[in-house]
Amino acid sequence: MDINLSGRDFLKLLDYSKEEILYLLGLAKVLKEKKKNHESHEYLKGKNVVLLFEKDSTRTRCAFEVGAMDLGMGVTYLGPTGSQMGKKESIADTAQVLSRMYDGIEYRGFEQTVVEELAKNSSVPVWNGLTNEFHPTQMLADMLTVEENFGDLHGRKLVFLGDARNNVACSLMVVCAKLGIHFACCAPKELFPPEALVETCKEIASKEGSTIVLTENALEGVANADVIYTDVWVSMGEDASLWAKRIELLKPYQVNKEIMSHAKENAIFLHCLPSFHDTNTQIGKEIYEKFGISEMEVTDEVFNSSSSKVMDQAENRLHTIKAVMYATLKDE
């Protein structure tokens, strides 16, 4: 099958077929190898991209900036106070102006409707660097990491523990369904993913021979898992007052040695980062002082174990984001 993504937006993986997702992963592998071998790949020299960030980030920003420069492009970063979008200028007007100056637009922020509105009014590809609902670029990095560790994806089992309504958990459910990976989320019922999205993913998964399981029982959920995945208990943009309730709800879903022991012997641990596995962060210290816990969604023992592939996963943000930019900006 000949895959051509030139001119396409990258807003959520529900918009992409299994074959298109696998194509992007294959392209990421090629670009990663070129980077490793110090081979020039300035395939998009002369083009320019703009990064619109309403939410700060380390990995997303660095991956887009370095990826764009590796491909020979110029990059403009506009942080939370760097543009008038939504304040003195509408999203539609912003999209039209920027698409006359740039060849691609990245957005990282809040509502999915914002990135959809940018894409609707832009004449160049728009990429979702994260919204409240979806985090598609993270998913490509996650799948590349899984494939690098096991050699294949179809039929594997990935288990998410924590707040299963967040953008990472929902996006994992989507990509697993698309690629025929068994997906389970372990969470309190009140933090299960949106029902409509669950039904959509179950329908997709059934065609790919995989399953979607929601359970409140963490030990049962992680049984026979190839991949154990978690995320912070209070997401960026959520109110800090939620910590007390989330700690109470999610403590049974902390990824620790016992949880890992119920997965397969060669299971790997993934986390999209940042992670609160110790008190070496401002928030980590504050939570310890207030609630007396020094490790939250994952223990330091697991985070720094040989099973942990979080740094490989973080690096793979670069290669997969680079693949998205190249695939959507290259000439047909």
mmCIF file of C-alpha atoms in Angstrom, residues 28-312:
data_model
loop_
_atom_site.group_PDB
_atom_site.id
_atom_site.type_symbol
_atom_site.label_atom_id
_atom_site.label_comp_id
_atom_site.label_asym_id
_atom_site.label_seq_id
_atom_site.Cartn_x
_atom_site.Cartn_y
_atom_site.Cartn_z
ATOM 1 C CA ALA A 28 10.815 7.204 12.503
ATOM 2 C CA LYS A 29 13.134 4.167 12.583
ATOM 3 C CA VAL A 30 14.859 5.301 9.388
ATOM 4 C CA LEU A 31 15.307 8.852 10.696
ATOM 5 C CA LYS A 32 16.547 7.574 14.063
ATOM 6 C CA GLU A 33 19.196 5.486 12.332
ATOM 7 C CA LYS A 34 20.323 8.469 10.273
ATOM 8 C CA LYS A 35 20.598 10.583 13.436
ATOM 9 C CA LYS A 36 22.586 7.834 15.164
ATOM 10 C CA ASN A 37 24.982 7.567 12.207
ATOM 11 C CA HIS A 38 25.338 11.357 11.893
ATOM 12 C CA GLU A 39 23.914 11.258 8.363
ATOM 13 C CA SER A 40 22.548 14.569 7.142
ATOM 14 C CA HIS A 41 18.805 14.452 6.441
ATOM 15 C CA GLU A 42 17.902 18.069 5.755
ATOM 16 C CA TYR A 43 15.053 16.975 3.502
ATOM 17 C CA LEU A 44 12.911 20.037 4.260
ATOM 18 C CA LYS A 45 15.555 22.731 3.917
ATOM 19 C CA GLY A 46 14.051 26.157 3.314
ATOM 20 C CA LYS A 47 10.787 25.418 5.108
ATOM 21 C CA ASN A 48 9.723 26.992 8.423
ATOM 22 C CA VAL A 49 7.463 25.855 11.266
ATOM 23 C CA VAL A 50 5.901 27.625 14.240
ATOM 24 C CA LEU A 51 5.280 26.093 17.663
ATOM 25 C CA LEU A 52 2.296 27.465 19.592
ATOM 26 C CA PHE A 53 2.553 26.480 23.259
ATOM 27 C CA GLU A 54 -0.206 27.366 25.715
ATOM 28 C CA LYS A 55 1.143 24.635 28.035
ATOM 29 C CA ASP A 56 4.857 24.447 28.815
ATOM 30 C CA SER A 57 6.825 21.309 27.985
ATOM 31 C CA THR A 58 10.334 19.891 27.899
ATOM 32 C CA ARG A 59 10.147 16.875 25.574
ATOM 33 C CA THR A 60 7.540 18.172 23.121
ATOM 34 C CA ARG A 61 9.257 21.504 22.568
ATOM 35 C CA CYS A 62 12.751 20.024 22.282
ATOM 36 C CA ALA A 63 11.593 17.231 19.970
ATOM 37 C CA PHE A 64 9.874 19.648 17.580
ATOM 38 C CA GLU A 65 12.747 22.143 17.632
ATOM 39 C CA VAL A 66 15.578 19.640 17.197
ATOM 40 C CA GLY A 67 13.542 17.575 14.733
ATOM 41 C CA ALA A 68 12.793 20.628 12.594
ATOM 42 C CA MET A 69 16.437 21.721 12.621
ATOM 43 C CA ASP A 70 17.621 18.201 11.746
ATOM 44 C CA LEU A 71 15.309 18.362 8.734
ATOM 45 C CA GLY A 72 16.817 21.724 7.746
ATOM 46 C CA MET A 73 13.888 23.888 8.790
ATOM 47 C CA GLY A 74 13.664 27.176 10.655
ATOM 48 C CA VAL A 75 11.673 27.192 13.913
ATOM 49 C CA THR A 76 9.761 29.894 15.789
ATOM 50 C CA TYR A 77 8.605 29.163 19.339
ATOM 51 C CA LEU A 78 5.660 31.121 20.758
ATOM 52 C CA GLY A 79 5.113 30.362 24.444
ATOM 53 C CA PRO A 80 2.060 30.979 26.636
ATOM 54 C CA THR A 81 2.556 34.755 26.465
ATOM 55 C CA GLY A 82 4.155 34.846 23.027
ATOM 56 C CA SER A 83 1.100 35.351 20.796
ATOM 57 C CA GLN A 84 -2.270 37.104 20.792
ATOM 58 C CA MET A 85 -4.212 33.941 19.917
ATOM 59 C CA GLY A 86 -7.461 33.792 21.846
ATOM 60 C CA LYS A 87 -6.816 37.136 23.510
ATOM 61 C CA LYS A 88 -6.692 39.896 20.899
ATOM 62 C CA GLU A 89 -6.852 37.640 17.854
ATOM 63 C CA SER A 90 -9.192 34.777 17.082
ATOM 64 C CA ILE A 91 -7.973 31.231 16.521
ATOM 65 C CA ALA A 92 -9.216 31.414 12.923
ATOM 66 C CA ASP A 93 -7.345 34.652 12.194
ATOM 67 C CA THR A 94 -4.197 33.312 13.865
ATOM 68 C CA ALA A 95 -4.290 30.184 11.704
ATOM 69 C CA GLN A 96 -4.703 32.174 8.498
ATOM 70 C CA VAL A 97 -1.883 34.578 9.332
ATOM 71 C CA LEU A 98 0.575 31.900 10.422
ATOM 72 C CA SER A 99 -0.128 29.650 7.459
ATOM 73 C CA ARG A 100 0.928 32.489 5.141
ATOM 74 C CA MET A 101 4.300 32.658 6.901
ATOM 75 C CA TYR A 102 4.978 29.047 7.879
ATOM 76 C CA ASP A 103 4.853 25.620 6.282
ATOM 77 C CA GLY A 104 3.560 23.872 9.418
ATOM 78 C CA ILE A 105 1.929 24.779 12.738
ATOM 79 C CA GLU A 106 2.247 22.870 16.017
ATOM 80 C CA TYR A 107 -0.169 23.477 18.893
ATOM 81 C CA ARG A 108 0.142 22.348 22.508
ATOM 82 C CA GLY A 109 -2.569 23.534 24.849
ATOM 83 C CA PHE A 110 -5.991 22.876 26.255
ATOM 84 C CA GLU A 111 -9.157 21.989 24.347
ATOM 85 C CA GLN A 112 -9.070 19.718 21.301
ATOM 86 C CA THR A 113 -11.474 22.164 19.660
ATOM 87 C CA VAL A 114 -8.644 24.726 19.501
ATOM 88 C CA VAL A 115 -6.298 22.554 17.442
ATOM 89 C CA GLU A 116 -9.261 21.486 15.285
ATOM 90 C CA GLU A 117 -10.131 25.154 14.690
ATOM 91 C CA LEU A 118 -6.525 25.938 13.782
ATOM 92 C CA ALA A 119 -6.516 23.099 11.268
ATOM 93 C CA LYS A 120 -9.861 24.135 9.795
ATOM 94 C CA ASN A 121 -8.543 27.626 9.058
ATOM 95 C CA SER A 122 -4.963 26.775 8.105
ATOM 96 C CA SER A 123 -3.688 26.103 4.609
ATOM 97 C CA VAL A 124 -0.677 24.166 5.998
ATOM 98 C CA PRO A 125 -0.467 21.035 8.174
ATOM 99 C CA VAL A 126 -1.320 21.439 11.860
ATOM 100 C CA TRP A 127 0.103 19.040 14.463
ATOM 101 C CA ASN A 128 -1.297 18.312 17.909
ATOM 102 C CA GLY A 129 1.508 18.484 20.500
ATOM 103 C CA LEU A 130 -1.028 17.798 23.288
ATOM 104 C CA THR A 131 -4.570 18.772 24.193
ATOM 105 C CA ASN A 132 -6.751 17.881 27.162
ATOM 106 C CA GLU A 133 -8.291 15.065 25.130
ATOM 107 C CA PHE A 134 -5.464 13.570 23.052
ATOM 108 C CA HIS A 135 -1.670 13.279 22.866
ATOM 109 C CA PRO A 136 -0.969 11.602 19.494
ATOM 110 C CA THR A 137 2.748 12.395 19.157
ATOM 111 C CA GLN A 138 3.406 10.716 22.508
ATOM 112 C CA MET A 139 1.692 7.566 21.252
ATOM 113 C CA LEU A 140 4.060 7.174 18.328
ATOM 114 C CA ALA A 141 7.042 7.405 20.674
ATOM 115 C CA ASP A 142 5.423 4.846 22.978
ATOM 116 C CA MET A 143 4.745 2.377 20.171
ATOM 117 C CA LEU A 144 8.256 2.762 18.756
ATOM 118 C CA THR A 145 9.657 1.989 22.224
ATOM 119 C CA VAL A 146 7.465 -1.101 22.596
ATOM 120 C CA GLU A 147 8.442 -2.339 19.140
ATOM 121 C CA GLU A 148 12.137 -1.778 19.845
ATOM 122 C CA ASN A 149 11.879 -3.915 22.978
ATOM 123 C CA PHE A 150 9.743 -6.774 21.660
ATOM 124 C CA GLY A 151 10.203 -6.710 17.900
ATOM 125 C CA ASP A 152 6.462 -6.565 17.231
ATOM 126 C CA LEU A 153 3.258 -4.889 18.388
ATOM 127 C CA HIS A 154 0.222 -6.929 17.362
ATOM 128 C CA GLY A 155 -1.083 -9.168 20.146
ATOM 129 C CA ARG A 156 0.940 -7.516 22.913
ATOM 130 C CA LYS A 157 -0.783 -6.388 26.110
ATOM 131 C CA LEU A 158 -0.438 -2.846 27.437
ATOM 132 C CA VAL A 159 -1.884 -1.856 30.818
ATOM 133 C CA PHE A 160 -2.414 1.700 32.028
ATOM 134 C CA LEU A 161 -2.798 2.408 35.758
ATOM 135 C CA GLY A 162 -4.068 5.714 37.148
ATOM 136 C CA ASP A 163 -6.397 8.444 35.923
ATOM 137 C CA ALA A 164 -7.729 6.685 32.834
ATOM 138 C CA ARG A 165 -9.719 9.720 31.668
ATOM 139 C CA ASN A 166 -6.632 11.744 30.843
ATOM 140 C CA ASN A 167 -5.242 12.434 27.360
ATOM 141 C CA VAL A 168 -2.485 9.822 27.610
ATOM 142 C CA ALA A 169 -4.742 6.973 28.734
ATOM 143 C CA CYS A 170 -7.377 7.805 26.111
ATOM 144 C CA SER A 171 -4.765 8.058 23.364
ATOM 145 C CA LEU A 172 -3.185 4.759 24.425
ATOM 146 C CA MET A 173 -6.577 3.096 24.159
ATOM 147 C CA VAL A 174 -6.957 4.472 20.627
ATOM 148 C CA VAL A 175 -3.513 3.457 19.355
ATOM 149 C CA CYS A 176 -3.746 -0.001 20.931
ATOM 150 C CA ALA A 177 -7.117 -0.572 19.276
ATOM 151 C CA LYS A 178 -5.742 0.562 15.916
ATOM 152 C CA LEU A 179 -2.658 -1.675 16.114
ATOM 153 C CA GLY A 180 -4.264 -4.801 17.544
ATOM 154 C CA ILE A 181 -2.690 -4.466 21.002
ATOM 155 C CA HIS A 182 -4.707 -5.699 23.990
ATOM 156 C CA PHE A 183 -5.398 -2.686 26.215
ATOM 157 C CA ALA A 184 -6.419 -2.690 29.864
ATOM 158 C CA CYS A 185 -6.854 0.253 32.175
ATOM 159 C CA CYS A 186 -6.804 -0.163 35.947
ATOM 160 C CA ALA A 187 -8.535 2.687 37.720
ATOM 161 C CA PRO A 188 -11.408 3.581 40.039
ATOM 162 C CA LYS A 189 -14.667 3.482 38.107
ATOM 163 C CA GLU A 190 -15.106 7.236 38.397
ATOM 164 C CA LEU A 191 -11.799 7.691 36.528
ATOM 165 C CA PHE A 192 -12.584 5.323 33.643
ATOM 166 C CA PRO A 193 -12.226 6.753 30.089
ATOM 167 C CA PRO A 194 -15.274 8.401 28.437
ATOM 168 C CA GLU A 195 -17.841 5.748 27.548
ATOM 169 C CA ALA A 196 -18.289 6.895 23.948
ATOM 170 C CA LEU A 197 -14.551 6.640 23.262
ATOM 171 C CA VAL A 198 -14.423 3.207 24.917
ATOM 172 C CA GLU A 199 -17.165 1.941 22.608
ATOM 173 C CA THR A 200 -15.428 3.387 19.542
ATOM 174 C CA CYS A 201 -12.155 1.718 20.528
ATOM 175 C CA LYS A 202 -13.834 -1.615 21.261
ATOM 176 C CA GLU A 203 -15.307 -1.586 17.764
ATOM 177 C CA ILE A 204 -11.902 -0.850 16.212
ATOM 178 C CA ALA A 205 -10.140 -3.415 18.410
ATOM 179 C CA SER A 206 -12.594 -6.176 17.506
ATOM 180 C CA LYS A 207 -11.639 -5.800 13.842
ATOM 181 C CA GLU A 208 -7.929 -6.046 14.745
ATOM 182 C CA GLY A 209 -8.335 -9.075 17.022
ATOM 183 C CA SER A 210 -7.569 -7.278 20.278
ATOM 184 C CA THR A 211 -9.518 -6.343 23.417
ATOM 185 C CA ILE A 212 -10.302 -3.310 25.575
ATOM 186 C CA VAL A 213 -10.727 -4.045 29.285
ATOM 187 C CA LEU A 214 -11.597 -1.647 32.122
ATOM 188 C CA THR A 215 -11.072 -2.908 35.668
ATOM 189 C CA GLU A 216 -10.825 -1.612 39.214
ATOM 190 C CA ASN A 217 -8.609 -4.569 40.174
ATOM 191 C CA ALA A 218 -4.994 -3.598 39.520
ATOM 192 C CA LEU A 219 -3.430 -7.021 40.143
ATOM 193 C CA GLU A 220 -5.888 -8.784 37.848
ATOM 194 C CA GLY A 221 -5.523 -6.084 35.204
ATOM 195 C CA VAL A 222 -1.746 -6.305 34.923
ATOM 196 C CA ALA A 223 -1.644 -10.107 34.685
ATOM 197 C CA ASN A 224 0.308 -11.249 31.603
ATOM 198 C CA ALA A 225 1.108 -7.644 30.605
ATOM 199 C CA ASP A 226 3.993 -6.826 28.277
ATOM 200 C CA VAL A 227 3.865 -3.120 29.070
ATOM 201 C CA ILE A 228 2.949 -1.332 32.294
ATOM 202 C CA TYR A 229 2.235 2.379 31.820
ATOM 203 C CA THR A 230 1.305 5.176 34.203
ATOM 204 C CA ASP A 231 1.071 8.969 34.323
ATOM 205 C CA VAL A 232 0.872 11.685 36.967
ATOM 206 C CA TRP A 233 -2.250 11.671 39.140
ATOM 207 C CA VAL A 234 -3.075 15.354 38.569
ATOM 208 C CA SER A 235 -2.551 16.529 34.999
ATOM 209 C CA MET A 236 -1.165 19.867 33.862
ATOM 210 C CA GLY A 237 -3.877 22.519 34.042
ATOM 211 C CA GLU A 238 -5.900 20.718 36.711
ATOM 212 C CA ASP A 239 -6.391 22.383 40.097
ATOM 213 C CA ALA A 240 -3.858 21.536 42.819
ATOM 214 C CA SER A 241 -6.750 21.018 45.243
ATOM 215 C CA LEU A 242 -7.350 17.666 43.505
ATOM 216 C CA TRP A 243 -4.207 16.096 44.974
ATOM 217 C CA ALA A 244 -5.815 14.931 48.226
ATOM 218 C CA LYS A 245 -8.687 13.176 46.457
ATOM 219 C CA ARG A 246 -6.481 11.674 43.717
ATOM 220 C CA ILE A 247 -3.955 10.317 46.208
ATOM 221 C CA GLU A 248 -6.775 8.627 48.101
ATOM 222 C CA LEU A 249 -8.291 7.204 44.902
ATOM 223 C CA LEU A 250 -5.116 6.202 43.077
ATOM 224 C CA LYS A 251 -2.758 4.919 45.764
ATOM 225 C CA PRO A 252 -3.899 1.325 45.047
ATOM 226 C CA TYR A 253 -2.833 1.869 41.411
ATOM 227 C CA GLN A 254 0.743 2.960 42.108
ATOM 228 C CA VAL A 255 3.215 1.047 39.928
ATOM 229 C CA ASN A 256 5.504 -0.735 42.367
ATOM 230 C CA LYS A 257 7.488 -3.958 42.636
ATOM 231 C CA GLU A 258 4.355 -5.993 43.419
ATOM 232 C CA ILE A 259 2.486 -4.658 40.379
ATOM 233 C CA MET A 260 5.451 -5.419 38.117
ATOM 234 C CA SER A 261 5.721 -8.948 39.542
ATOM 235 C CA HIS A 262 2.222 -9.772 38.229
ATOM 236 C CA ALA A 263 3.150 -8.771 34.661
ATOM 237 C CA LYS A 264 5.291 -10.896 32.352
ATOM 238 C CA GLU A 265 8.856 -11.481 33.490
ATOM 239 C CA ASN A 266 10.210 -9.360 30.630
ATOM 240 C CA ALA A 267 7.551 -6.619 30.938
ATOM 241 C CA ILE A 268 8.701 -3.038 30.490
ATOM 242 C CA PHE A 269 7.633 0.108 32.328
ATOM 243 C CA LEU A 270 6.711 3.313 30.469
ATOM 244 C CA HIS A 271 5.826 6.842 31.610
ATOM 245 C CA CYS A 272 5.324 9.914 29.415
ATOM 246 C CA LEU A 273 7.090 12.160 32.004
ATOM 247 C CA PRO A 274 7.498 14.190 34.083
ATOM 248 C CA SER A 275 7.208 11.690 36.929
ATOM 249 C CA PHE A 276 6.882 12.060 40.699
ATOM 250 C CA HIS A 277 8.906 9.041 41.800
ATOM 251 C CA ASP A 278 10.906 10.885 44.483
ATOM 252 C CA THR A 279 11.069 14.252 46.264
ATOM 253 C CA ASN A 280 13.600 15.828 43.906
ATOM 254 C CA THR A 281 11.018 18.185 42.402
ATOM 255 C CA GLN A 282 9.164 21.153 43.859
ATOM 256 C CA ILE A 283 5.827 19.357 43.598
ATOM 257 C CA GLY A 284 7.321 16.140 44.978
ATOM 258 C CA LYS A 285 8.565 18.008 48.055
ATOM 259 C CA GLU A 286 5.239 19.787 48.539
ATOM 260 C CA ILE A 287 3.255 16.552 48.338
ATOM 261 C CA TYR A 288 5.607 14.858 50.809
ATOM 262 C CA GLU A 289 5.304 17.731 53.280
ATOM 263 C CA LYS A 290 1.518 17.836 52.954
ATOM 264 C CA PHE A 291 0.573 14.163 52.638
ATOM 265 C CA GLY A 292 3.653 12.260 53.805
ATOM 266 C CA ILE A 293 4.208 10.277 50.600
ATOM 267 C CA SER A 294 7.566 10.431 48.831
ATOM 268 C CA GLU A 295 6.560 8.422 45.729
ATOM 269 C CA MET A 296 3.338 8.829 43.804
ATOM 270 C CA GLU A 297 2.276 7.127 40.567
ATOM 271 C CA VAL A 298 5.451 4.984 40.433
ATOM 272 C CA THR A 299 8.062 4.029 42.987
ATOM 273 C CA ASP A 300 11.658 5.081 42.537
ATOM 274 C CA GLU A 301 12.623 1.399 42.557
ATOM 275 C CA VAL A 302 10.559 0.703 39.423
ATOM 276 C CA PHE A 303 11.349 4.007 37.703
ATOM 277 C CA ASN A 304 15.080 3.340 37.905
ATOM 278 C CA SER A 305 14.911 -0.415 37.302
ATOM 279 C CA SER A 306 16.159 -2.319 34.260
ATOM 280 C CA SER A 307 12.493 -2.728 33.229
ATOM 281 C CA SER A 308 12.087 1.023 32.896
ATOM 282 C CA LYS A 309 12.394 2.303 29.338
ATOM 283 C CA VAL A 310 11.244 5.857 30.047
ATOM 284 C CA MET A 311 14.426 7.509 28.764
ATOM 285 C CA ASP A 312 14.308 5.551 25.506
#
